[in-house]
Amino acid sequence: MQEADRDAEYPQLQGAVYLDHAGATLYSQRQLRETFELLSQHLYGNPHSMSPASVRTTAAISAVRALVLRHFNTTSSAYRVIFTSNATAAAALVARSFTLHTKPRDESASSTASTSTAAAAA
């Protein structure tokens, strides 16, 4: 990206360097314009309902899923696209999908530790 393009699309930087993309990615002027246009021309609703606004939202989500799959040159029969609220929620979802093989807890060690802690507190 050329310096002039950067200044035009990201005037909020005003010469600053922004490194916090994990916390909040920068939004460009184009994203703001297009989002404003969509939100001011259409009513969107809860995708889990059946109102006209909700049906529009469901269609938009499905279209974005298809774009993501197309971008990665794959299909919905091979992969699923799941949207999460943030990176932490995404990481937790991935972590929960794995079966962890851990050793069973040694109950006698646990009860000994509890007894020692109780005695020390008294």
Short mmCIF file of C-alpha atoms in Angstrom, two decimals:
data_model
loop_
_atom_site.label_atom_id
_atom_site.label_comp_id
_atom_site.label_asym_id
_atom_site.label_seq_id
_atom_site.Cartn_x
_atom_site.Cartn_y
_atom_site.Cartn_z
CA MET A 1 0.00 0.00 0.00
CA GLN A 2 1.34 3.41 -0.97
CA GLU A 3 1.68 6.15 1.66
CA ALA A 4 -1.04 8.22 -0.04
CA ASP A 5 -3.43 5.23 -0.02
CA ARG A 6 -2.66 4.63 3.65
CA ASP A 7 -3.37 8.26 4.52
CA ALA A 8 -6.63 8.22 2.53
CA GLU A 9 -7.94 4.91 3.91
CA TYR A 10 -6.66 5.26 7.48
CA PRO A 11 -6.72 8.96 8.39
CA GLN A 12 -7.23 8.00 12.06
CA LEU A 13 -3.56 6.99 12.19
CA GLN A 14 -2.31 10.53 11.48
CA GLY A 15 1.29 9.34 11.15
CA ALA A 16 1.10 6.87 14.05
CA VAL A 17 2.19 3.24 13.94
CA TYR A 18 -0.53 0.84 15.09
CA LEU A 19 0.53 -2.60 16.33
CA ASP A 20 -2.52 -3.82 18.29
CA HIS A 21 -4.18 -5.89 15.56
CA ALA A 22 -4.90 -8.70 18.01
CA GLY A 23 -6.98 -6.32 20.12
CA ALA A 24 -8.74 -4.39 17.37
CA THR A 25 -7.90 -4.34 13.70
CA LEU A 26 -7.99 -0.98 11.98
CA TYR A 27 -11.02 -0.13 9.87
CA SER A 28 -10.57 1.65 6.56
CA GLN A 29 -12.65 4.50 5.19
CA ARG A 30 -13.96 2.11 2.52
CA GLN A 31 -15.17 -0.33 5.19
CA LEU A 32 -16.91 2.50 7.04
CA ARG A 33 -18.59 3.79 3.86
CA GLU A 34 -19.78 0.35 2.72
CA THR A 35 -20.98 -0.67 6.18
CA PHE A 36 -22.82 2.63 6.61
CA GLU A 37 -24.45 2.16 3.19
CA LEU A 38 -25.63 -1.36 4.04
CA LEU A 39 -26.91 -0.43 7.48
CA SER A 40 -28.69 2.70 6.28
CA GLN A 41 -30.43 0.91 3.38
CA HIS A 42 -31.37 -2.42 5.03
CA LEU A 43 -32.76 -3.66 8.30
CA TYR A 44 -30.91 -6.64 9.77
CA GLY A 45 -32.16 -8.86 12.59
CA ASN A 46 -31.41 -11.87 14.72
CA PRO A 47 -30.38 -14.71 12.37
CA HIS A 48 -32.17 -17.19 14.66
CA SER A 49 -35.61 -15.72 13.95
CA MET A 50 -37.87 -15.76 10.89
CA SER A 51 -38.73 -12.07 10.41
CA PRO A 52 -37.84 -10.48 7.07
CA ALA A 53 -34.89 -8.66 8.71
CA SER A 54 -33.69 -11.95 10.22
CA VAL A 55 -33.98 -13.79 6.90
CA ARG A 56 -31.87 -11.01 5.30
CA THR A 57 -29.23 -11.47 8.02
CA THR A 58 -29.20 -15.24 7.55
CA ALA A 59 -28.74 -14.79 3.79
CA ALA A 60 -25.86 -12.35 4.36
CA ILE A 61 -24.14 -14.76 6.76
CA SER A 62 -24.53 -17.62 4.28
CA ALA A 63 -23.09 -15.47 1.49
CA VAL A 64 -20.06 -14.54 3.61
CA ARG A 65 -19.50 -18.20 4.52
CA ALA A 66 -19.51 -19.05 0.80
CA LEU A 67 -17.00 -16.24 0.11
CA VAL A 68 -14.66 -17.53 2.83
CA LEU A 69 -14.83 -21.08 1.46
CA ARG A 70 -14.23 -19.82 -2.08
CA HIS A 71 -11.26 -17.75 -0.89
CA PHE A 72 -9.65 -20.91 0.51
CA ASN A 73 -10.60 -22.88 -2.60
CA THR A 74 -12.75 -25.39 -0.73
CA THR A 75 -16.40 -26.31 -0.20
CA SER A 76 -18.91 -26.66 2.63
CA SER A 77 -18.75 -30.43 2.25
CA ALA A 78 -15.06 -30.34 3.22
CA TYR A 79 -15.05 -27.54 5.83
CA ARG A 80 -17.37 -25.47 7.98
CA VAL A 81 -17.04 -21.75 8.54
CA ILE A 82 -17.90 -20.76 12.10
CA PHE A 83 -18.06 -17.15 13.24
CA THR A 84 -17.18 -16.37 16.84
CA SER A 85 -17.34 -13.18 18.88
CA ASN A 86 -13.55 -12.87 19.21
CA ALA A 87 -10.20 -14.68 19.10
CA THR A 88 -10.56 -15.98 22.66
CA ALA A 89 -13.91 -17.58 21.84
CA ALA A 90 -12.41 -19.11 18.69
CA ALA A 91 -9.43 -20.54 20.59
CA ALA A 92 -11.73 -21.97 23.27
CA LEU A 93 -13.90 -23.60 20.59
CA VAL A 94 -10.86 -25.22 19.00
CA ALA A 95 -9.51 -26.34 22.39
CA ARG A 96 -12.84 -27.95 23.33
CA SER A 97 -12.86 -29.91 20.07
CA PHE A 98 -9.85 -31.98 21.20
CA THR A 99 -10.12 -34.96 23.51
CA LEU A 100 -7.49 -34.56 26.17
CA HIS A 101 -5.93 -37.69 27.56
CA THR A 102 -4.95 -36.98 31.14
CA LYS A 103 -4.02 -39.24 33.98
CA PRO A 104 -6.76 -39.81 36.54
CA ARG A 105 -6.29 -37.73 39.68
CA ASP A 106 -4.73 -39.51 42.63
CA GLU A 107 -7.52 -39.08 45.18
CA SER A 108 -5.28 -39.98 48.15
CA ALA A 109 -2.81 -37.18 47.26
CA SER A 110 -5.68 -34.74 46.92
CA SER A 111 -7.20 -35.60 50.30
CA THR A 112 -3.76 -35.44 51.99
CA ALA A 113 -3.20 -31.96 50.54
CA SER A 114 -6.65 -30.84 51.76
CA THR A 115 -5.97 -32.18 55.27
CA SER A 116 -2.58 -30.43 55.41
CA THR A 117 -4.11 -27.16 54.25
CA ALA A 118 -6.91 -27.40 56.82
CA ALA A 119 -4.41 -28.15 59.62
CA ALA A 120 -2.21 -25.23 58.60
CA ALA A 121 -5.20 -22.87 58.58
CA ALA A 122 -6.22 -23.90 62.11
#
